[in-house]
Amino acid sequence: MPSTSRLRLLLVEDDELFRLGLQVRLQREGDLEIIAEAEDGESAVELTPPISTGCCGFGCRTSGNRWH
């Protein structure tokens, strides 16, 4: 029997148009749920504790992250 649980995703990307494209594409997947979006690393860190994600999609060159 297939699982009905969905992976809860925090989507982090500083390019608004690219983030929108990712959002549209990922929403087509039945087992993913985008529960929050952030435009930079600092915003993502602030969102993480209250939203309890299962996964975080993060652009390597997104502004505000420590690996930039």
CSV table of C-alpha atoms in Angstrom, one decimal:
chain,number,residue,atom,x,y,z
A,1,MET,CA,0.0,0.0,0.0
A,2,PRO,CA,1.5,3.4,-1.0
A,3,SER,CA,2.2,6.0,1.7
A,4,THR,CA,0.0,9.0,1.7
A,5,SER,CA,2.4,11.2,3.7
A,6,ARG,CA,3.9,14.2,1.9
A,7,LEU,CA,7.4,15.6,2.3
A,8,ARG,CA,7.1,19.1,3.8
A,9,LEU,CA,9.5,21.4,2.0
A,10,LEU,CA,11.0,24.8,2.8
A,11,LEU,CA,11.9,26.4,-0.5
A,12,VAL,CA,14.8,28.9,-0.3
A,13,GLU,CA,15.9,30.8,-3.4
A,14,ASP,CA,16.8,34.5,-3.8
A,15,ASP,CA,15.8,34.8,-7.4
A,16,GLU,CA,12.0,35.4,-7.2
A,17,LEU,CA,11.3,34.2,-10.8
A,18,PHE,CA,13.3,31.0,-10.4
A,19,ARG,CA,11.7,30.4,-7.0
A,20,LEU,CA,8.3,30.7,-8.6
A,21,GLY,CA,9.3,28.2,-11.4
A,22,LEU,CA,10.5,25.8,-8.8
A,23,GLN,CA,7.3,26.2,-6.8
A,24,VAL,CA,5.1,25.5,-9.9
A,25,ARG,CA,7.2,22.4,-10.8
A,26,LEU,CA,7.3,21.0,-7.3
A,27,GLN,CA,3.5,21.5,-6.7
A,28,ARG,CA,2.9,19.0,-9.6
A,29,GLU,CA,4.5,16.3,-7.4
A,30,GLY,CA,1.9,14.6,-5.3
A,31,ASP,CA,4.2,13.7,-2.5
A,32,LEU,CA,5.6,17.2,-1.8
A,33,GLU,CA,4.1,20.1,0.1
A,34,ILE,CA,5.8,23.5,0.0
A,35,ILE,CA,4.9,24.9,3.5
A,36,ALA,CA,7.1,28.0,3.3
A,37,GLU,CA,9.4,30.0,1.1
A,38,ALA,CA,12.3,32.2,1.9
A,39,GLU,CA,14.4,34.5,-0.2
A,40,ASP,CA,17.6,34.2,1.7
A,41,GLY,CA,19.4,32.0,4.3
A,42,GLU,CA,18.7,34.2,7.2
A,43,SER,CA,14.9,34.1,6.5
A,44,ALA,CA,15.1,30.3,6.1
A,45,VAL,CA,16.8,29.9,9.5
A,46,GLU,CA,14.1,32.1,11.1
A,47,LEU,CA,11.4,30.0,9.6
A,48,THR,CA,12.8,26.6,10.4
A,49,PRO,CA,11.9,26.0,14.0
A,50,PRO,CA,8.2,27.1,13.8
A,51,ILE,CA,7.3,25.3,10.6
A,52,SER,CA,8.9,21.8,11.2
A,53,THR,CA,10.0,20.8,7.7
A,54,GLY,CA,11.0,17.5,6.5
A,55,CYS,CA,13.3,18.9,3.9
A,56,CYS,CA,14.8,22.2,2.8
A,57,GLY,CA,15.5,23.1,-0.9
A,58,PHE,CA,18.3,25.7,-0.8
A,59,GLY,CA,20.1,27.4,-3.6
A,60,CYS,CA,23.9,27.2,-3.2
A,61,ARG,CA,24.4,30.8,-4.2
A,62,THR,CA,21.3,32.2,-2.3
A,63,SER,CA,22.2,35.4,-0.5
A,64,GLY,CA,22.5,35.3,3.2
A,65,ASN,CA,23.9,31.8,3.6
A,66,ARG,CA,27.3,31.0,5.1
A,67,TRP,CA,28.5,29.0,2.1
A,68,HIS,CA,28.1,31.8,-0.5
